[in-house]
Amino acid sequence: MGTMIELPAIQTRLNDEEEQAILRVLREGKTLAAGPEGAAFEQEFAQFIGSEDAVALCNATAALESAAILTGLGPGDEVIIPAHTFVSSAVPFARTGATLVWADIDPKSRVISAATIEPLITDRTRVLVVVHLYGMTADMDPIMALAEKHNLVVVEDCAQAPGASYKGKRVGTFGDFGCFSFHSQKNITTLGEGGMLTAQSKEVARRVRQMRWMGNWPFEQERESYWKPAMGNIVEPGPGLWPHNFCMGEPNCAVGRLLIKRLDQINANRQAQAKRFKEALSGVPEIIFQEIPEGCEHVYHLMSSRFDGSAFGKHRDDLIRKLFTDYEMKCIVQYWPLYRTELFGKLGLGTAQVPETDRYFDNMISFPWWSDMGDELIDDMAQRINRAVEELRQG
Ligand SMILES: Cc1ncc(COP(=O)(O)O)c(C=O)c1O
């Protein structure tokens, strides 16, 4: 047996051209912040995704924060959000003072759906946060129909699904806002941190740009002296809105520009890996993968499944323990339903009616996964899992 296989902290390594781009900015760039690489990255990203505009930010949390601020939510309003997601999907909306309403996941696709959203809509619902979790696109047509019917603002959390399409259109173009992450562990990373907010209106994008660097913005009017009354203006990003510092650096943007050129290839490779892995485990009915609804796409940010060993009295924990101790494979469990966390418990959001979320989280197993794993490793992992499950069956 080889060494421990585990989820790495870097999912996609940079290639030579991407490394060279960093050096070029360091050696020849006129600035390391707020420069031409950022402007080009935004334009190219918007073109790639198909959104009206895109604004580069320091991470997806800043994108979600910007979106939450611009929705104008406040106390008395309600936001529908899946309980099964990373904490960043929720905190920015909770911070507005609005009430979070926890939505369940679809039992087959394991992401939020119109069926899980609809019963939660009240006359106070203003915003819907749709998370394309694990890299799986939510079934957007029925969700957008609901949003239209009830006049809801839709924020898409695309942190785990960059480049994924729904019925031929990429995520981040359906809602009013799309929030992307280029964190170290994501399908593509801009030197560890980075994010993008896609918007369907230039005006909204302008406000985010004003917000992202503490309101620093050129003067609109002609001035006699470039230094008077100051070098630049400081503006209010919108009525009553405070500015922030959510900027992304130039080397990060230079790398991002190149990575979006190979993102489709990276995702296609992850899909090929997933196909091979799932086929190799097709004889293990206890391991139940997500089903991909018609029109949806899965770009496999993560490779997770539910484990059902009830026929022989075994639980997911038994499988994780066996794989770890006997097969040198470190699997993990995510995402802790947010209503169960200390943070949201203290905020009075500690209960939820989300039976599918509970059933999934309590029985899920997430396998080590990254870009470019190679056939040999995929087969080796599947073999370890096959053998571990067989041993559990034998008791
Ligand atoms: C679903 C989801 N939303 C938002 C984020 C936040 O991304 P970032 O680390 O870029 O702020 C993450 C990161 O893990 C995520 O998985």
mmCIF file of N, CA, C and O and ligand atoms in Angstrom, residues 57-64 84-90 130-134 157-161 179-186 192-196 301-302 335, ligand 1:
data_model
loop_
_atom_site.group_PDB
_atom_site.id
_atom_site.type_symbol
_atom_site.label_atom_id
_atom_site.label_comp_id
_atom_site.label_asym_id
_atom_site.label_seq_id
_atom_site.Cartn_x
_atom_site.Cartn_y
_atom_site.Cartn_z
ATOM 1 N N LEU A 57 -12.775 40.530 -7.116
ATOM 2 C CA LEU A 57 -12.752 40.833 -5.689
ATOM 3 C C LEU A 57 -11.804 39.860 -4.991
ATOM 4 O O LEU A 57 -11.354 38.887 -5.599
ATOM 5 N N CYS A 58 -11.525 40.107 -3.716
ATOM 6 C CA CYS A 58 -10.503 39.309 -3.035
ATOM 7 C C CYS A 58 -10.918 37.868 -2.776
ATOM 8 O O CYS A 58 -10.059 37.010 -2.588
ATOM 9 N N ASN A 59 -12.199 37.577 -2.751
ATOM 10 C CA ASN A 59 -12.667 36.198 -2.582
ATOM 11 C C ASN A 59 -14.180 36.141 -2.829
ATOM 12 O O ASN A 59 -14.811 37.181 -3.038
ATOM 13 N N ALA A 60 -14.723 34.940 -2.793
ATOM 14 C CA ALA A 60 -16.169 34.797 -3.027
ATOM 15 C C ALA A 60 -16.976 35.349 -1.859
ATOM 16 O O ALA A 60 -18.107 35.805 -2.045
ATOM 17 N N THR A 61 -16.405 35.304 -0.672
ATOM 18 C CA THR A 61 -17.127 35.857 0.478
ATOM 19 C C THR A 61 -17.368 37.347 0.260
ATOM 20 O O THR A 61 -18.462 37.854 0.552
ATOM 21 N N ALA A 62 -16.367 38.052 -0.266
ATOM 22 C CA ALA A 62 -16.532 39.485 -0.558
ATOM 23 C C ALA A 62 -17.588 39.689 -1.646
ATOM 24 O O ALA A 62 -18.335 40.676 -1.627
ATOM 25 N N ALA A 63 -17.658 38.761 -2.600
ATOM 26 C CA ALA A 63 -18.686 38.860 -3.645
ATOM 27 C C ALA A 63 -20.074 38.666 -3.031
ATOM 28 O O ALA A 63 -21.012 39.407 -3.336
ATOM 29 N N LEU A 64 -20.195 37.678 -2.151
ATOM 30 C CA LEU A 64 -21.479 37.432 -1.485
ATOM 31 C C LEU A 64 -21.841 38.610 -0.579
ATOM 32 O O LEU A 64 -23.005 39.014 -0.486
ATOM 33 N N HIS A 84 -27.472 23.322 3.843
ATOM 34 C CA HIS A 84 -26.316 22.497 3.497
ATOM 35 C C HIS A 84 -25.423 23.280 2.536
ATOM 36 O O HIS A 84 -25.568 23.203 1.315
ATOM 37 N N THR A 85 -24.509 24.064 3.103
ATOM 38 C CA THR A 85 -23.583 24.860 2.287
ATOM 39 C C THR A 85 -22.440 25.339 3.159
ATOM 40 O O THR A 85 -22.459 25.182 4.384
ATOM 41 N N PHE A 86 -21.438 25.945 2.525
ATOM 42 C CA PHE A 86 -20.338 26.552 3.276
ATOM 43 C C PHE A 86 -20.846 27.839 3.926
ATOM 44 O O PHE A 86 -21.695 28.540 3.364
ATOM 45 N N VAL A 87 -20.302 28.148 5.069
ATOM 46 C CA VAL A 87 -20.795 29.254 5.904
ATOM 47 C C VAL A 87 -20.832 30.607 5.175
ATOM 48 O O VAL A 87 -21.696 31.452 5.454
ATOM 49 N N SER A 88 -19.939 30.802 4.193
ATOM 50 C CA SER A 88 -19.902 32.094 3.486
ATOM 51 C C SER A 88 -21.175 32.384 2.710
ATOM 52 O O SER A 88 -21.476 33.537 2.414
ATOM 53 N N SER A 89 -21.930 31.338 2.339
ATOM 54 C CA SER A 89 -23.183 31.569 1.611
ATOM 55 C C SER A 89 -24.184 32.309 2.488
ATOM 56 O O SER A 89 -25.092 32.961 1.973
ATOM 57 N N ALA A 90 -24.045 32.165 3.801
ATOM 58 C CA ALA A 90 -25.091 32.640 4.712
ATOM 59 C C ALA A 90 -24.739 33.893 5.504
ATOM 60 O O ALA A 90 -25.583 34.784 5.684
ATOM 61 N N VAL A 130 -29.018 30.655 -4.159
ATOM 62 C CA VAL A 130 -28.938 29.340 -4.801
ATOM 63 C C VAL A 130 -27.469 28.930 -4.816
ATOM 64 O O VAL A 130 -26.634 29.643 -5.375
ATOM 65 N N VAL A 131 -27.166 27.798 -4.195
ATOM 66 C CA VAL A 131 -25.769 27.349 -4.139
ATOM 67 C C VAL A 131 -25.592 26.139 -5.052
ATOM 68 O O VAL A 131 -26.267 25.122 -4.886
ATOM 69 N N HIS A 132 -24.685 26.265 -6.004
ATOM 70 C CA HIS A 132 -24.373 25.146 -6.905
ATOM 71 C C HIS A 132 -23.293 24.313 -6.202
ATOM 72 O O HIS A 132 -22.114 24.352 -6.574
ATOM 73 N N LEU A 133 -23.724 23.609 -5.185
ATOM 74 C CA LEU A 133 -22.778 22.944 -4.282
ATOM 75 C C LEU A 133 -22.141 21.711 -4.928
ATOM 76 O O LEU A 133 -22.781 21.027 -5.725
ATOM 77 N N TYR A 134 -20.923 21.447 -4.536
ATOM 78 C CA TYR A 134 -20.125 20.305 -5.024
ATOM 79 C C TYR A 134 -19.727 20.440 -6.502
ATOM 80 O O TYR A 134 -19.041 19.588 -7.045
ATOM 81 N N ASP A 157 -24.541 31.321 -5.704
ATOM 82 C CA ASP A 157 -23.226 31.049 -5.145
ATOM 83 C C ASP A 157 -22.581 29.996 -6.045
ATOM 84 O O ASP A 157 -22.924 28.807 -5.989
ATOM 85 N N CYS A 158 -21.668 30.478 -6.907
ATOM 86 C CA CYS A 158 -21.020 29.614 -7.901
ATOM 87 C C CYS A 158 -19.603 29.245 -7.471
ATOM 88 O O CYS A 158 -18.791 28.829 -8.310
ATOM 89 N N ALA A 159 -19.302 29.425 -6.181
ATOM 90 C CA ALA A 159 -17.925 29.210 -5.703
ATOM 91 C C ALA A 159 -17.388 27.847 -6.110
ATOM 92 O O ALA A 159 -16.211 27.706 -6.426
ATOM 93 N N GLN A 160 -18.272 26.838 -6.108
ATOM 94 C CA GLN A 160 -17.797 25.473 -6.370
ATOM 95 C C GLN A 160 -18.093 25.029 -7.806
ATOM 96 O O GLN A 160 -17.791 23.892 -8.141
ATOM 97 N N ALA A 161 -18.675 25.900 -8.609
ATOM 98 C CA ALA A 161 -19.082 25.458 -9.951
ATOM 99 C C ALA A 161 -18.672 26.424 -11.059
ATOM 100 O O ALA A 161 -19.473 26.743 -11.937
ATOM 101 N N CYS A 179 -21.524 34.626 -7.678
ATOM 102 C CA CYS A 179 -20.353 34.805 -6.808
ATOM 103 C C CYS A 179 -19.400 33.626 -6.979
ATOM 104 O O CYS A 179 -19.772 32.476 -6.716
ATOM 105 N N PHE A 180 -18.176 33.921 -7.411
ATOM 106 C CA PHE A 180 -17.191 32.886 -7.753
ATOM 107 C C PHE A 180 -15.994 32.944 -6.809
ATOM 108 O O PHE A 180 -15.609 34.030 -6.365
ATOM 109 N N SER A 181 -15.399 31.778 -6.593
ATOM 110 C CA SER A 181 -14.218 31.702 -5.722
ATOM 111 C C SER A 181 -13.025 31.138 -6.483
ATOM 112 O O SER A 181 -13.158 30.174 -7.233
ATOM 113 N N PHE A 182 -11.860 31.735 -6.223
ATOM 114 C CA PHE A 182 -10.620 31.190 -6.771
ATOM 115 C C PHE A 182 -9.672 30.861 -5.610
ATOM 116 O O PHE A 182 -8.475 31.118 -5.646
ATOM 117 N N HIS A 183 -10.271 30.333 -4.558
ATOM 118 C CA HIS A 183 -9.516 29.904 -3.378
ATOM 119 C C HIS A 183 -8.656 28.689 -3.736
ATOM 120 O O HIS A 183 -8.940 27.960 -4.685
ATOM 121 N N SER A 184 -7.629 28.487 -2.963
ATOM 122 C CA SER A 184 -6.676 27.400 -3.204
ATOM 123 C C SER A 184 -7.341 26.056 -3.485
ATOM 124 O O SER A 184 -6.862 25.268 -4.314
ATOM 125 N N GLN A 185 -8.443 25.794 -2.791
ATOM 126 C CA GLN A 185 -9.059 24.475 -2.922
ATOM 127 C C GLN A 185 -10.108 24.384 -4.025
ATOM 128 O O GLN A 185 -10.744 23.350 -4.165
ATOM 129 N N LYS A 186 -10.272 25.445 -4.789
ATOM 130 C CA LYS A 186 -11.321 25.425 -5.813
ATOM 131 C C LYS A 186 -10.792 24.864 -7.152
ATOM 132 O O LYS A 186 -9.596 24.643 -7.298
ATOM 133 N N GLY A 192 -4.203 31.251 -4.410
ATOM 134 C CA GLY A 192 -4.719 30.972 -3.066
ATOM 135 C C GLY A 192 -5.990 31.700 -2.710
ATOM 136 O O GLY A 192 -6.832 31.161 -2.009
ATOM 137 N N GLU A 193 -6.134 32.934 -3.168
ATOM 138 C CA GLU A 193 -7.349 33.705 -2.869
ATOM 139 C C GLU A 193 -7.774 34.453 -4.129
ATOM 140 O O GLU A 193 -6.939 34.796 -4.960
ATOM 141 N N GLY A 194 -9.026 34.732 -4.217
ATOM 142 C CA GLY A 194 -9.538 35.512 -5.345
ATOM 143 C C GLY A 194 -11.017 35.248 -5.519
ATOM 144 O O GLY A 194 -11.537 34.222 -5.064
ATOM 145 N N GLY A 195 -11.700 36.178 -6.150
ATOM 146 C CA GLY A 195 -13.140 35.995 -6.363
ATOM 147 C C GLY A 195 -13.639 36.886 -7.475
ATOM 148 O O GLY A 195 -12.915 37.751 -7.981
ATOM 149 N N MET A 196 -14.870 36.642 -7.873
ATOM 150 C CA MET A 196 -15.473 37.450 -8.934
ATOM 151 C C MET A 196 -16.965 37.536 -8.676
ATOM 152 O O MET A 196 -17.583 36.564 -8.240
ATOM 153 N N HIS A 301 -16.444 19.645 -8.320
ATOM 154 C CA HIS A 301 -15.512 20.287 -7.385
ATOM 155 C C HIS A 301 -15.119 19.286 -6.303
ATOM 156 O O HIS A 301 -13.965 19.233 -5.870
ATOM 157 N N LEU A 302 -16.111 18.496 -5.893
ATOM 158 C CA LEU A 302 -15.848 17.451 -4.898
ATOM 159 C C LEU A 302 -16.472 16.150 -5.377
ATOM 160 O O LEU A 302 -17.373 16.157 -6.212
ATOM 161 N N TYR A 335 -21.188 19.312 4.151
ATOM 162 C CA TYR A 335 -21.021 20.552 4.872
ATOM 163 C C TYR A 335 -21.958 20.530 6.060
ATOM 164 O O TYR A 335 -23.158 20.313 5.879
HETATM 165 C C1 LIG B 1 -20.193 27.283 -1.496
HETATM 166 C C2 LIG B 1 -19.137 28.279 -1.127
HETATM 167 N N1 LIG B 1 -19.462 29.579 -1.067
HETATM 168 C C3 LIG B 1 -18.547 30.525 -0.761
HETATM 169 C C4 LIG B 1 -17.253 30.187 -0.461
HETATM 170 C C5 LIG B 1 -16.293 31.264 -0.077
HETATM 171 O O1 LIG B 1 -15.235 31.356 -0.960
HETATM 172 P P1 LIG B 1 -13.953 32.234 -0.623
HETATM 173 O O2 LIG B 1 -13.039 31.365 0.180
HETATM 174 O O3 LIG B 1 -13.377 32.594 -1.950
HETATM 175 O O4 LIG B 1 -14.401 33.419 0.145
HETATM 176 C C6 LIG B 1 -16.854 28.857 -0.508
HETATM 177 C C7 LIG B 1 -15.479 28.477 -0.172
HETATM 178 O O5 LIG B 1 -15.186 27.432 0.307
HETATM 179 C C8 LIG B 1 -17.825 27.866 -0.853
HETATM 180 O O6 LIG B 1 -17.509 26.575 -0.894
#
